Coordinates of C-alpha atoms in Angstrom, one line a residue:
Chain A
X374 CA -203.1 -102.5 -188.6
X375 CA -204.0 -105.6 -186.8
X376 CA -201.2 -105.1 -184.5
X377 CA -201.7 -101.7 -184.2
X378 CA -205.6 -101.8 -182.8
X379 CA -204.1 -104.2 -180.1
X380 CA -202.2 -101.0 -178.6
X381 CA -204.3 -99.3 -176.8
X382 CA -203.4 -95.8 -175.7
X383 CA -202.3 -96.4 -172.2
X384 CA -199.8 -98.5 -173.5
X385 CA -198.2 -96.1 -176.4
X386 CA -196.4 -95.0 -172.4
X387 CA -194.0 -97.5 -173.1
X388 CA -193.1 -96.0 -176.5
X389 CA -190.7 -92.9 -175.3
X390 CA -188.7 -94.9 -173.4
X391 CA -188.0 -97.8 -175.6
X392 CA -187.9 -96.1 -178.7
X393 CA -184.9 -93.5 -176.5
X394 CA -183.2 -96.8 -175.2
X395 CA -183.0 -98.7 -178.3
X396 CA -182.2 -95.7 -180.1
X397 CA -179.0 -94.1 -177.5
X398 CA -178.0 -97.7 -176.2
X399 CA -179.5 -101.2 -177.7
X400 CA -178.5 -100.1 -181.0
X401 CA -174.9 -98.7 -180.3
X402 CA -174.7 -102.5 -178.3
X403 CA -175.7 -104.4 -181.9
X404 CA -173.1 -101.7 -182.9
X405 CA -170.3 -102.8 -181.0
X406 CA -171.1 -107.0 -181.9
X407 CA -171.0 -105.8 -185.2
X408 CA -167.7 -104.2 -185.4
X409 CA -165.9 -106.5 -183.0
X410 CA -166.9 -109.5 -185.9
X411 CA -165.1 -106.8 -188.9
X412 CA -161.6 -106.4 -189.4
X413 CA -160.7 -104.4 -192.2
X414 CA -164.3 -103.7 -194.2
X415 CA -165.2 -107.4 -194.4
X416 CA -166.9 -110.2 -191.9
X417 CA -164.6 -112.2 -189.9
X418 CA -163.4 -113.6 -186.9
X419 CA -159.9 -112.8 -187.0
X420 CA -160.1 -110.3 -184.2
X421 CA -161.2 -112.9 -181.4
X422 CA -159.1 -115.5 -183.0
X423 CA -156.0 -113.0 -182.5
X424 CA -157.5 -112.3 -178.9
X425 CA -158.0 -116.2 -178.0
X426 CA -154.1 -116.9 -179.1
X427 CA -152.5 -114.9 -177.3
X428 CA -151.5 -116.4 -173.7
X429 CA -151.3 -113.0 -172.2
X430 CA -154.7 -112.5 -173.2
X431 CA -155.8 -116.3 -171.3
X432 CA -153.8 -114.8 -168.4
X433 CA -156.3 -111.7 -168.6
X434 CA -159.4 -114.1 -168.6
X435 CA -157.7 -116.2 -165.6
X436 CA -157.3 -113.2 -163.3
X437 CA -160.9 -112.0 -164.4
X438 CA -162.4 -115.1 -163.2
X439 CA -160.3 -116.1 -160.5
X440 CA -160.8 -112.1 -158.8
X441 CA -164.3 -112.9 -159.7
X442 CA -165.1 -116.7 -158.0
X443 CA -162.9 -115.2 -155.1
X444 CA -165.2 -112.2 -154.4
X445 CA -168.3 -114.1 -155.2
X446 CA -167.5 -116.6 -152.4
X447 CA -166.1 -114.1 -149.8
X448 CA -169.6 -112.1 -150.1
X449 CA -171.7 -115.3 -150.1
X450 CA -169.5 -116.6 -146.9
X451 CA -170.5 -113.3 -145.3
X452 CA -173.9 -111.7 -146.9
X453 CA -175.8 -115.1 -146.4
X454 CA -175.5 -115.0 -142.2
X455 CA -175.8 -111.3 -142.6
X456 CA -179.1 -112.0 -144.5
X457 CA -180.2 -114.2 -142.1
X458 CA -179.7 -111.9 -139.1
X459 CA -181.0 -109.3 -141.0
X460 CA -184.8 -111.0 -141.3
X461 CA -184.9 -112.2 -137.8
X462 CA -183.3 -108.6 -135.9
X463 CA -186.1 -106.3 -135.5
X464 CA -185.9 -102.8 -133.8
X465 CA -182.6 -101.4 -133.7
X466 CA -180.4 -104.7 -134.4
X467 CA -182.4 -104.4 -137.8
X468 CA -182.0 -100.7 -138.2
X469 CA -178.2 -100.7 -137.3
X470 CA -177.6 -104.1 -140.5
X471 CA -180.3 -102.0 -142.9
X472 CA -177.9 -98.4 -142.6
X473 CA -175.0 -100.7 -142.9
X474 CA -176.0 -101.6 -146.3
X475 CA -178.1 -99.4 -147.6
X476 CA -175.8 -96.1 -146.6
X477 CA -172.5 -98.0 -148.4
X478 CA -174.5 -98.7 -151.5
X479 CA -175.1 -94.7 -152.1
X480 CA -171.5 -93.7 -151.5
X481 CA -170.0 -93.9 -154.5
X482 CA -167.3 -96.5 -155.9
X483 CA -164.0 -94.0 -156.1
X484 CA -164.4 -92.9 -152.2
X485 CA -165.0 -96.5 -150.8
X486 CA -161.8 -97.4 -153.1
X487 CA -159.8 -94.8 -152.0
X488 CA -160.3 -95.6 -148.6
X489 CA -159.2 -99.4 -149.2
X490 CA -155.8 -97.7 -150.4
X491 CA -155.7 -96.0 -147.2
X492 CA -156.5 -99.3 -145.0
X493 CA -154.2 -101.9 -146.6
X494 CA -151.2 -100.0 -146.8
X495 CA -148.5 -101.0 -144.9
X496 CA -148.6 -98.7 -142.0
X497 CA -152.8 -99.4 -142.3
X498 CA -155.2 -100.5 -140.3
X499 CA -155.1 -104.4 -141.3
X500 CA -151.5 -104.5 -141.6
X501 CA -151.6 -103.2 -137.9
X502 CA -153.7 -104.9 -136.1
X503 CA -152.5 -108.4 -137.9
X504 CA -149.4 -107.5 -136.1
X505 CA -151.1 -106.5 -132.8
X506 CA -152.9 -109.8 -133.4
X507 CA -149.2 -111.9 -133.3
X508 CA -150.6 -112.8 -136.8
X509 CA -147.8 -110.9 -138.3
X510 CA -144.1 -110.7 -137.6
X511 CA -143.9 -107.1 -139.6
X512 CA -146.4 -104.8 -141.1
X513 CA -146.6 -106.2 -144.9
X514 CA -149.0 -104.0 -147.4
X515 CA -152.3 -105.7 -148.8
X516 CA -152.4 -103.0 -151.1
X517 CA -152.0 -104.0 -154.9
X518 CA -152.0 -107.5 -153.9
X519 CA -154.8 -110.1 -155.1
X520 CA -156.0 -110.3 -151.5
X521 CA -156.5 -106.7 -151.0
X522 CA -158.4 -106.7 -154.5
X523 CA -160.5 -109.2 -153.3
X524 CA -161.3 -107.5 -150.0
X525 CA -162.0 -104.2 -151.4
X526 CA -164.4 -105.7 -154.0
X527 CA -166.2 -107.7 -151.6
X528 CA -167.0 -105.0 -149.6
X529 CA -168.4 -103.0 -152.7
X530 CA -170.7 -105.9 -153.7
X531 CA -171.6 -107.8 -150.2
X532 CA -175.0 -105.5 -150.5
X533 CA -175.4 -106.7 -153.4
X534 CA -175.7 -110.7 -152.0
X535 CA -177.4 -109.8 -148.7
X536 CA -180.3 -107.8 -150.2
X537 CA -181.4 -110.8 -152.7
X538 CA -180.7 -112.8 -150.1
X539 CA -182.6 -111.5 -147.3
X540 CA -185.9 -110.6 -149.4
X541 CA -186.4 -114.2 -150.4
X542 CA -185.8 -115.6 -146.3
X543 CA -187.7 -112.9 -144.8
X544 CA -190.8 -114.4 -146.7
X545 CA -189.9 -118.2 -145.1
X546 CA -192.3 -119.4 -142.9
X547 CA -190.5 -120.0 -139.5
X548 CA -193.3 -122.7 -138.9
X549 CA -192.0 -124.6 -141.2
X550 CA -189.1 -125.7 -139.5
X551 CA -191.2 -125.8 -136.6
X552 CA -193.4 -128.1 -138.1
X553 CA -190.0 -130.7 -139.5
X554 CA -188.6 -130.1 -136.1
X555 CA -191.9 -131.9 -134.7
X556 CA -191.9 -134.6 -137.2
X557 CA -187.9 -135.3 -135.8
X558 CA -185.8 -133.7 -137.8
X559 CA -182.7 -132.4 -136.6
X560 CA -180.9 -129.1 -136.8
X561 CA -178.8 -130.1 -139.7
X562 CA -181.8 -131.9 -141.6
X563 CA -183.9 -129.0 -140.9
X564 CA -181.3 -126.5 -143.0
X565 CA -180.0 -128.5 -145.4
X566 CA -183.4 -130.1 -146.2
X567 CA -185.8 -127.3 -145.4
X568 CA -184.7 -124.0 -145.3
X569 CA -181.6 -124.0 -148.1
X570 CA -183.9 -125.0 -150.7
X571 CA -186.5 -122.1 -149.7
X572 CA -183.6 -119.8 -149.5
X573 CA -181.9 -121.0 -152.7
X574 CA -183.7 -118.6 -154.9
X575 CA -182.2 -115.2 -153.3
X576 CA -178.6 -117.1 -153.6
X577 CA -179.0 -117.9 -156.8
X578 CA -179.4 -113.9 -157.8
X579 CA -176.9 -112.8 -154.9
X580 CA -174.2 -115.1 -156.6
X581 CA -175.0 -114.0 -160.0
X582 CA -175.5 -109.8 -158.8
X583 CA -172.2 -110.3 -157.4
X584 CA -170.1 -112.4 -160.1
X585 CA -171.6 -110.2 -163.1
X586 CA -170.4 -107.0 -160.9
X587 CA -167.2 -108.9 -160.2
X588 CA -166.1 -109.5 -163.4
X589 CA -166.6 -106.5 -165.0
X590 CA -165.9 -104.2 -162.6
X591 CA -163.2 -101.2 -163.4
X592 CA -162.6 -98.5 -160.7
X593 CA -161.2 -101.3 -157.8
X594 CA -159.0 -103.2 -159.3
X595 CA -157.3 -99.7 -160.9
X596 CA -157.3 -98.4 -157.5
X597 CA -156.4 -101.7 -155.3
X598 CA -153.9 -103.9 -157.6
X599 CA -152.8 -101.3 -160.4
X600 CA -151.4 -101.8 -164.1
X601 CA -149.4 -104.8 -163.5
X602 CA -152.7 -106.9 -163.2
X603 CA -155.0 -106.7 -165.9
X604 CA -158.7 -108.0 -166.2
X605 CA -160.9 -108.0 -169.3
X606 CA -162.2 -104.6 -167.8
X607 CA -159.1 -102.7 -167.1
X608 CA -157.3 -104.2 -170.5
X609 CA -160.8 -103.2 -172.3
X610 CA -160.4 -99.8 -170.8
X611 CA -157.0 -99.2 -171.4
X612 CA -157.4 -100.2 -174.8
X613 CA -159.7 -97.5 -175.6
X614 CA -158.4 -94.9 -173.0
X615 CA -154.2 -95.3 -173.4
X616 CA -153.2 -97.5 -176.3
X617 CA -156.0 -96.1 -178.6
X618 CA -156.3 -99.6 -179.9
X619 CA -159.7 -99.7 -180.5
X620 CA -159.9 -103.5 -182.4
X621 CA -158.4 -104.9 -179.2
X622 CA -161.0 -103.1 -177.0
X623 CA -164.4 -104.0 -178.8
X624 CA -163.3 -107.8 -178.8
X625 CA -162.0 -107.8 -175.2
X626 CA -165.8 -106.0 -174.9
X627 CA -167.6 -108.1 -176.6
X628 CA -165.9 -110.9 -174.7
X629 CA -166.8 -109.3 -171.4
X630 CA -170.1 -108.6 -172.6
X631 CA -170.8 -111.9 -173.2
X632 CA -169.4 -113.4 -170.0
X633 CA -172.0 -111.2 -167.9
X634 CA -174.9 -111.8 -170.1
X635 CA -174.5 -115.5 -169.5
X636 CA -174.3 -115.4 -166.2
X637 CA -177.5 -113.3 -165.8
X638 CA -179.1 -115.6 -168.3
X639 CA -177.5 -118.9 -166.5
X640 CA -179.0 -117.7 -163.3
X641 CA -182.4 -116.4 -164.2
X642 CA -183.1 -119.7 -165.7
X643 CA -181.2 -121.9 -162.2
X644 CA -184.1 -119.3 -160.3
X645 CA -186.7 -120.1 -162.3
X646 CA -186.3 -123.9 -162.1
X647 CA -185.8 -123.7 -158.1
X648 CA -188.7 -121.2 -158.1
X649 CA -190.9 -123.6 -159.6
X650 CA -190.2 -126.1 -157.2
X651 CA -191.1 -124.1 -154.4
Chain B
X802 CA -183.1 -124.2 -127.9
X803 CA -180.9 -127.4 -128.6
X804 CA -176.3 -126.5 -127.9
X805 CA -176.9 -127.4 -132.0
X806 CA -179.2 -124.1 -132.5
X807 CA -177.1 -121.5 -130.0
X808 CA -174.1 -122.1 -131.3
X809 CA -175.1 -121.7 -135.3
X810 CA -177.5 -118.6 -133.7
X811 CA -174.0 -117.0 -132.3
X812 CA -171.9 -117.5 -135.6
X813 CA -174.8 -115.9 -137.6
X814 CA -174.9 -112.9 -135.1
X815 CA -170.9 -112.6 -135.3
X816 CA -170.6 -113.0 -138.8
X817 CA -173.4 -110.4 -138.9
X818 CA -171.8 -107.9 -136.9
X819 CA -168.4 -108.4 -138.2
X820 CA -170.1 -107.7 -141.6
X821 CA -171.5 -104.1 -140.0
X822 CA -168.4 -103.3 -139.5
X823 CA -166.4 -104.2 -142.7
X824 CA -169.4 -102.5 -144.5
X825 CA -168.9 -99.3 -142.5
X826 CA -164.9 -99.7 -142.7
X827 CA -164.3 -97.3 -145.7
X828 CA -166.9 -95.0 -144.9
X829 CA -165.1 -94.9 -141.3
X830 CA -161.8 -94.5 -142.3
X831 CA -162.3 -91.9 -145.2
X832 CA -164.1 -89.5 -142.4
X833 CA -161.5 -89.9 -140.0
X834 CA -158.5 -88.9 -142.7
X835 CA -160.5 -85.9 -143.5
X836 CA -160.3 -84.1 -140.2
X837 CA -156.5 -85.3 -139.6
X838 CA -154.2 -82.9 -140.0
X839 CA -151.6 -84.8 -141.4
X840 CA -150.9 -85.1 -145.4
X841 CA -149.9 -88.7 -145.4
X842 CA -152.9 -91.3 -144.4
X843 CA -152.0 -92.3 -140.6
X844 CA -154.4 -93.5 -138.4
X845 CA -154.8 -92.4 -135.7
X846 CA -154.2 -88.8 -136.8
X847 CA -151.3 -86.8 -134.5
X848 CA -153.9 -84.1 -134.6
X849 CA -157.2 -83.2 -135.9
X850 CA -158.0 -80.2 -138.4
X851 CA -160.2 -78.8 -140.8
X852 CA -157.0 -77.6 -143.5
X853 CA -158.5 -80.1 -145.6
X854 CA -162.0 -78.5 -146.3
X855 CA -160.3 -75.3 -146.3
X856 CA -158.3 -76.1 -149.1
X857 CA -161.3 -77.5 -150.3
X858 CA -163.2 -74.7 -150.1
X859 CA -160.6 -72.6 -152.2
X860 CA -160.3 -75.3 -155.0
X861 CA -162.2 -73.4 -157.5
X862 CA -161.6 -76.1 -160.3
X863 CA -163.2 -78.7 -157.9
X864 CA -166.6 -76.7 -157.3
X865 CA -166.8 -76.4 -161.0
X866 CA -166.6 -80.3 -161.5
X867 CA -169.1 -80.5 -158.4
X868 CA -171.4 -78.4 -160.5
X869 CA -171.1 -80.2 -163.7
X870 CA -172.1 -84.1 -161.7
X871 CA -175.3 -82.1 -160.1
X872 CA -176.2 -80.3 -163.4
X873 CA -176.1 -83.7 -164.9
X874 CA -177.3 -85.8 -162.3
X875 CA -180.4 -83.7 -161.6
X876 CA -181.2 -83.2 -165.3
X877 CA -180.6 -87.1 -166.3
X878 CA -183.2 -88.0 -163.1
X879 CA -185.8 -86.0 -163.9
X880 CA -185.7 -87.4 -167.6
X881 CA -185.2 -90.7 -166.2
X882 CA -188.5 -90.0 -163.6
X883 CA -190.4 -88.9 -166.4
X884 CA -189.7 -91.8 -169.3
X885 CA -189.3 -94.8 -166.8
X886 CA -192.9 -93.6 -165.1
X887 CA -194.6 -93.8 -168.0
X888 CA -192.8 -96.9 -169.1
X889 CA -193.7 -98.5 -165.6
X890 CA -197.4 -96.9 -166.3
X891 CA -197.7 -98.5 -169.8
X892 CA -196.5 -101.6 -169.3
X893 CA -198.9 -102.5 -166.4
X894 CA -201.8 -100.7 -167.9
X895 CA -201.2 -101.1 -171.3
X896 CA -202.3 -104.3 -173.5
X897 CA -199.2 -105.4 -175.8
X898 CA -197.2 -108.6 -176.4
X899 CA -193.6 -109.1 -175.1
X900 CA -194.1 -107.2 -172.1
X901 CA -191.3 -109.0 -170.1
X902 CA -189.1 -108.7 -172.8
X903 CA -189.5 -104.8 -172.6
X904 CA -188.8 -105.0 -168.9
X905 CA -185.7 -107.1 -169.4
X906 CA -185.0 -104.3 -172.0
X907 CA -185.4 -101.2 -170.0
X908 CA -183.8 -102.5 -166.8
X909 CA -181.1 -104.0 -168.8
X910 CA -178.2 -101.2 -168.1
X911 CA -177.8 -102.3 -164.8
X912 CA -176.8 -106.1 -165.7
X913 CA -174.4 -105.1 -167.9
X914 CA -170.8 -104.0 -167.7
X915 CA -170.8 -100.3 -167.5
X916 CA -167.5 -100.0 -169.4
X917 CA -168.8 -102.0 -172.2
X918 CA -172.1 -99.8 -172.8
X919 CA -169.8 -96.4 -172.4
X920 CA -167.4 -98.3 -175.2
X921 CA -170.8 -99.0 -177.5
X922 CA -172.2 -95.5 -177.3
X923 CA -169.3 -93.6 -177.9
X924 CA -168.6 -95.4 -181.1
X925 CA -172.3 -95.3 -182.1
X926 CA -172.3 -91.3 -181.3
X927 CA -169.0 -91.0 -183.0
X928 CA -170.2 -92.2 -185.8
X929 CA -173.5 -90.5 -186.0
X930 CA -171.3 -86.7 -185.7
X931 CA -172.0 -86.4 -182.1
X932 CA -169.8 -83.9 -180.6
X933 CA -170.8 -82.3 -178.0
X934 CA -169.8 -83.6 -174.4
X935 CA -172.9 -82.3 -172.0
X936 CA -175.5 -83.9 -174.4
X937 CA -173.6 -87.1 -174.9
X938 CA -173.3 -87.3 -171.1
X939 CA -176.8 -86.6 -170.8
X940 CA -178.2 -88.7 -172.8
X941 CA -175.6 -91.3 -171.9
X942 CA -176.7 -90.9 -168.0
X943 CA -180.4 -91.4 -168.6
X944 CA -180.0 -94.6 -169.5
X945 CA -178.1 -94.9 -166.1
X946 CA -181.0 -93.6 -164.4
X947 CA -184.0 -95.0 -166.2
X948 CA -183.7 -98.4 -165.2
X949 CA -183.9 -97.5 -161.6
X950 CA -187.1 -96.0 -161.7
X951 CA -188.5 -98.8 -164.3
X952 CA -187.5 -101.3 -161.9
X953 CA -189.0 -99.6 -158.6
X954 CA -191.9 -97.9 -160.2
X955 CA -193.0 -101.1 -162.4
X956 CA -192.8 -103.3 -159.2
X957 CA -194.6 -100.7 -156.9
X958 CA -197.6 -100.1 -159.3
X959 CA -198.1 -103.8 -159.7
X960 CA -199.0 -103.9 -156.1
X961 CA -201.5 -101.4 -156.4
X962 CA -205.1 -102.0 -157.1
X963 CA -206.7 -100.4 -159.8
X964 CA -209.6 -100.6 -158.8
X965 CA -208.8 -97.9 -156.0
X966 CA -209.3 -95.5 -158.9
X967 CA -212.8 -96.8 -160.3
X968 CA -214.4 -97.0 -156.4
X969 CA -212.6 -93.0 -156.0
X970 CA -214.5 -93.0 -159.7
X971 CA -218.0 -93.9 -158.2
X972 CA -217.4 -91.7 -155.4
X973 CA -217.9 -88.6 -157.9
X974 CA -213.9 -87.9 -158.4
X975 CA -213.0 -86.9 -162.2
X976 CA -210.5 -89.4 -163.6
X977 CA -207.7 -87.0 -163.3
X978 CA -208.7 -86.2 -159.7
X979 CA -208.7 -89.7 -158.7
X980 CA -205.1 -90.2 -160.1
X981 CA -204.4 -87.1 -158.2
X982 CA -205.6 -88.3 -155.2
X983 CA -205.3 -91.9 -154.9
X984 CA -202.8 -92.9 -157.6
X985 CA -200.2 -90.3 -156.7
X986 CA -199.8 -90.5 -153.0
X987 CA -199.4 -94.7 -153.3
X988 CA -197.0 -94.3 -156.0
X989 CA -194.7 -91.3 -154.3
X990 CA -192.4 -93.5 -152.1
X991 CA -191.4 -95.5 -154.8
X992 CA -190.9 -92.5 -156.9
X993 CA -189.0 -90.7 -154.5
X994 CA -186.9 -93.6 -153.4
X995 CA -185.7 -94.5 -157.1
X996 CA -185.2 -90.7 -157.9
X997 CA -182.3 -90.7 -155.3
X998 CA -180.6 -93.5 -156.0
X999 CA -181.2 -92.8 -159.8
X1000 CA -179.3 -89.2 -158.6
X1001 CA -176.9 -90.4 -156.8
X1002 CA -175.6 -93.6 -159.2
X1003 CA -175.4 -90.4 -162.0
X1004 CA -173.4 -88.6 -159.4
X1005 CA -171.4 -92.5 -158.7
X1006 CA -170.8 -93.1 -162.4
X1007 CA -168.0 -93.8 -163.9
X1008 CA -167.4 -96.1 -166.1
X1009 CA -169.7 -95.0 -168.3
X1010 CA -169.2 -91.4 -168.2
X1011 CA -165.3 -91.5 -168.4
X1012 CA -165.4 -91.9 -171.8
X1013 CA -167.5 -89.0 -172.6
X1014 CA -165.7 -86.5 -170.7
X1015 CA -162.7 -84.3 -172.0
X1016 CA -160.6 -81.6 -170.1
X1017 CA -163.2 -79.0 -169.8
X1018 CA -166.8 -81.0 -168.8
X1019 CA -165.3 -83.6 -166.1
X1020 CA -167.7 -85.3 -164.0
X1021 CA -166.8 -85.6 -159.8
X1022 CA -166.1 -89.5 -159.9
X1023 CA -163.7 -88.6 -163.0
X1024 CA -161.7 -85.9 -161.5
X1025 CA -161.5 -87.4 -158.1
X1026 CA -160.4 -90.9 -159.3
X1027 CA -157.3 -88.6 -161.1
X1028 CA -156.6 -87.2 -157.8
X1029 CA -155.9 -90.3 -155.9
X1030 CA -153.7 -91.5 -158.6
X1031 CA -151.8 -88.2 -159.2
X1032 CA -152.2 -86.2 -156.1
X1033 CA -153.5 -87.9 -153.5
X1034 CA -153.9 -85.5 -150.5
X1035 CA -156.6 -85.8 -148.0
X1036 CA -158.3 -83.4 -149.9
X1037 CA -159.9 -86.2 -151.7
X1038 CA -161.1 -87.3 -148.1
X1039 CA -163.0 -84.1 -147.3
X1040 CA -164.9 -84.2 -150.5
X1041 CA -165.6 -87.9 -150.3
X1042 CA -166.9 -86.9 -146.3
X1043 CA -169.6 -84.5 -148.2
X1044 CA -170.7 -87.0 -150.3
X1045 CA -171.1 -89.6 -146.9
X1046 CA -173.0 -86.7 -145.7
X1047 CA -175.7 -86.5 -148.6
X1048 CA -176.1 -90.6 -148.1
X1049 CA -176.7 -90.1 -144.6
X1050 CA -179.3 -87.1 -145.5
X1051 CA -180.8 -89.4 -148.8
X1052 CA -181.2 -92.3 -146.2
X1053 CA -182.5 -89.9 -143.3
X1054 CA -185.4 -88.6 -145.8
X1055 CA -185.9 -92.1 -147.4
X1056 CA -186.5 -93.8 -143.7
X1057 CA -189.1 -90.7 -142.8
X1058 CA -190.5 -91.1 -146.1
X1059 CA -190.8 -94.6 -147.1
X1060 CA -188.7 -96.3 -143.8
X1061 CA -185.2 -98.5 -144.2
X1062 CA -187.5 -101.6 -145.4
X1063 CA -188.6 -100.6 -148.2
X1064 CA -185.2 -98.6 -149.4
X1065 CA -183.8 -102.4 -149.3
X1066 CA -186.1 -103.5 -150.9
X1067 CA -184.2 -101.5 -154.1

């Protein structure tokens, strides 16, 4: 009762939409734990233990990391200048860098895939001007290589680093480097010192946006590198989808589940201690 | 400015426009294919045409899919708009413990890997005797859309003063009439705004939808991503040149409604 007369009526709004989330999604999640820790009727571990001693299955997790890191660090090396060019362009500089994210992020993931097919093949646009370039001796395909996988997913996701990114340095007061500039400190000092730790915040969410989208993602790496390379994703999906083997799928699931969690958690806590700093 | 300060102002700037481009790369490319006329992907095309949105136009089985995403994605919104508002409303209004837990809660389907909720919720429905496709994609795609408008409504309402309401109060408006009048208007940007990309990440989805979907109820992402790895004509290009054509029209009437800003500030 006690907790009830705390509720007051405005806040019974929240009731439809937890009570419908828990209800269609958290509980089908506690669902899924659940039956990844039962094999056969009873409690036990023996489906991860199966998972985790299998090399094939540390190969998975190696290429699901490695694709990850790899696209992680490709975004950050070209969202975080984006983000800063972004906050300082105004008019139509600002306009043109705004469109170029924002009209990507609401075209959906099979189209911007499918055109990666088309611009890595061999006879593509890369492969071409490489060659034009004198970078290349022949035309060679990116396409179902590692480095095509990691180009296609970066380009997904970049939006995804320079958004965070850019909202937490467009609030940086440019005074402040004015002011350390006066006090003597140089260019280098000035970033490294002054501004990175402001900006460190929006990287810290950027990198962990990007890696959590990284590693799980499903639709590029079927589209860029194929069945030859798995990730906890596509094996996951395939489980479910073409071998019907639905034991393997919930661990390599509950796996992959737990890989993303942690990094969101990992981060929100790294933000909230350089947050408090700030 | 300091030889220091040009130069890193000139990488930034390059590394900023070279960005621009790569972003707009795909969307380029996919546009260009469409109006080729050849059936292999060359670029530059020998010749341009429109055979491709012909034979778009006649592919009845396509339309139908078309059909199916908008039934669902417009449905699925709408629900979304209407639980996450009153979520957003009820959390910032409301007095209850744990209300950042709730917020991590309901905004929660976005952090996670789309293939792993799809995997959870078809098991759970399974088990429960769910069989019917459209409302397991329903209610499977309102908790795709939800969270959007949870996260933009929640953080729009918390920068709007309440008090607006009891000043409109004292000025001799009913309650309802003051929501009406001053609630409404401040909240409709951020409504609007999360309602299209709650729409079009329905329309986007599919890695949870794939495994809801059977032979008859396909959704557009599902069928199109079977057509570039059976068929792949520039067909495909064509119908993914539409869907670069609603963005452009979702980002024209988000810039004159809210401007670009505030869209990245999703």
């Amino acid at each position: 009762m006690m907790a009830l007369r705390r509720i007051d009526p405005v806040g019974l709004l929240v009731l439809p939409a937890v009570l419908y989330l828990g209800l269609v999604y958290g509980l089908p999640l506690l669902n899924l734990l659940a039956r990844a820790l039962v094999v056969d009727g009873v409690p036990s571990l023996a489906g991860f233990v199966k998972f985790f001693s299998d090399p094939f299955d540390w190969i998975v997790i190696g290429n699901t990391l490695r694709i990850a890191v790899l696209v992680t660090l490709l975004s950050l090396a070209i969202g975080f200048p984006t983000a800063l060019a972004l906050a300082r362009a105004r008019g139509a500089a600002q306009a043109l860098i705004l469109v170029a994210i924002i009209l990507p992020l609401s075209v959906g993931v099979v189209v911007k895939a499918f055109a990666w097919q088309i611009v890595l093949r061999r006879d593509g646009v890369v492969s071409q001007a490489l060659v034009a370039l004198g970078l290349w001796d022949e035309p060679q395909r990116l396409l179902f290589t590692e480095a095509g996988l990691v180009i296609g997913a970066a380009n997904v996701f970049v939006p995804f680093m320079i958004l965070p990114i850019y909202s937490v340095v467009k609030l940086i007061d440019p005074r402040l480097g004015e002011a350390a500039a006066t006090l003597g400190a140089a260019p280098a000092y000035r970033f490294f010192r002054v501004f990175l730790p402001l900006a460190l915040p929006g990287i810290v969410s950027g990198i962990a946006f990007v890696f959590s989208m990284a590693v799980s993602m499903y639709v590029v790496p079927n589209l860029l590198i194929g069945d030859r390379f798995q990730t906890l994703a596509t094996l996951t999906g395939r489980s479910f989808l073409l071998m019907r083997n639905e034991q393997l799928g919930s661990t390599t699931a509950v796996v992959l589940l737990v890989l993303a969690v942690s990094v969101v958690v990992a981060s929100s806590a790294l933000s909230r201690r350089f947050g408090g700093q700030s | 400015m300091t030889p220091v300060e040009r130069l890193s102002g000139i990488v930034v700037w390059g590394l900023a426009i070279a960005t621009v481009v790569f972003l707009l790369t795909p969307l380029a490319v996919t546009v260009a294919v469409s109006f080729g006329s050849s059936a292999v992907f060359t670029l530059p095309a020998p010749s341009w045409s429109l055979r491709w949105y012909e034979a778009l136009g006649r592919s009845r089985e396509l339309w139908g899919v078309v059909a199916t995403s908008v039934q669902l994605a417009a449905l699925s919104t709408a629900l979304g708009l209407g639980f996450g508002t009153a979520a957003a409303i009820g959390l910032l209004h409301g007095r209850f413990p744990g209300r950042d837990a709730i917020v991590t809660f309901l905004v929660s389907p976005l952090m996670l890997p789309g293939l792993v909720v799809g995997i959870a919720m078809l098991e759970a429905y399974r088990a429960a005797g769910l069989r019917s496709v459209w409302v397991s994609l329903i209610l499977a795609h309102v908790v795709i859309t939800l969270p959007y408008v949870v996260r933009t409504v929640y953080a729009a309402l918390s920068l709007f003063d309440f008090t607006l309401i009891d000043a409109a109060r004292t000025l001799g408006l009913s309650y309802p009439r003051a929501i009406v009048k001053v609630l409404v208007p401040a909240l409709a940007p951020a409504f609007v705004t999360s309602g299209m990309f709650a729409f079009l990440a329905s329309m986007d989805n599919y890695p949870i939808s794939i495994f809801f979907t059977d032979a008859w109820t396909r959704t557009l992402p599902i069928q199109m991503l079977q057509f570039v790895e059976e068929s792949p004509d520039p067909t495909i290009a064509a119908i993914s040149t539409l869907l670069i054509l609603l963005a452009v029209v979702v980002l024209v009437v988000g810039d004159r409604m809210v401007g670009l800003r505030r869209m990245a500030d999703l």
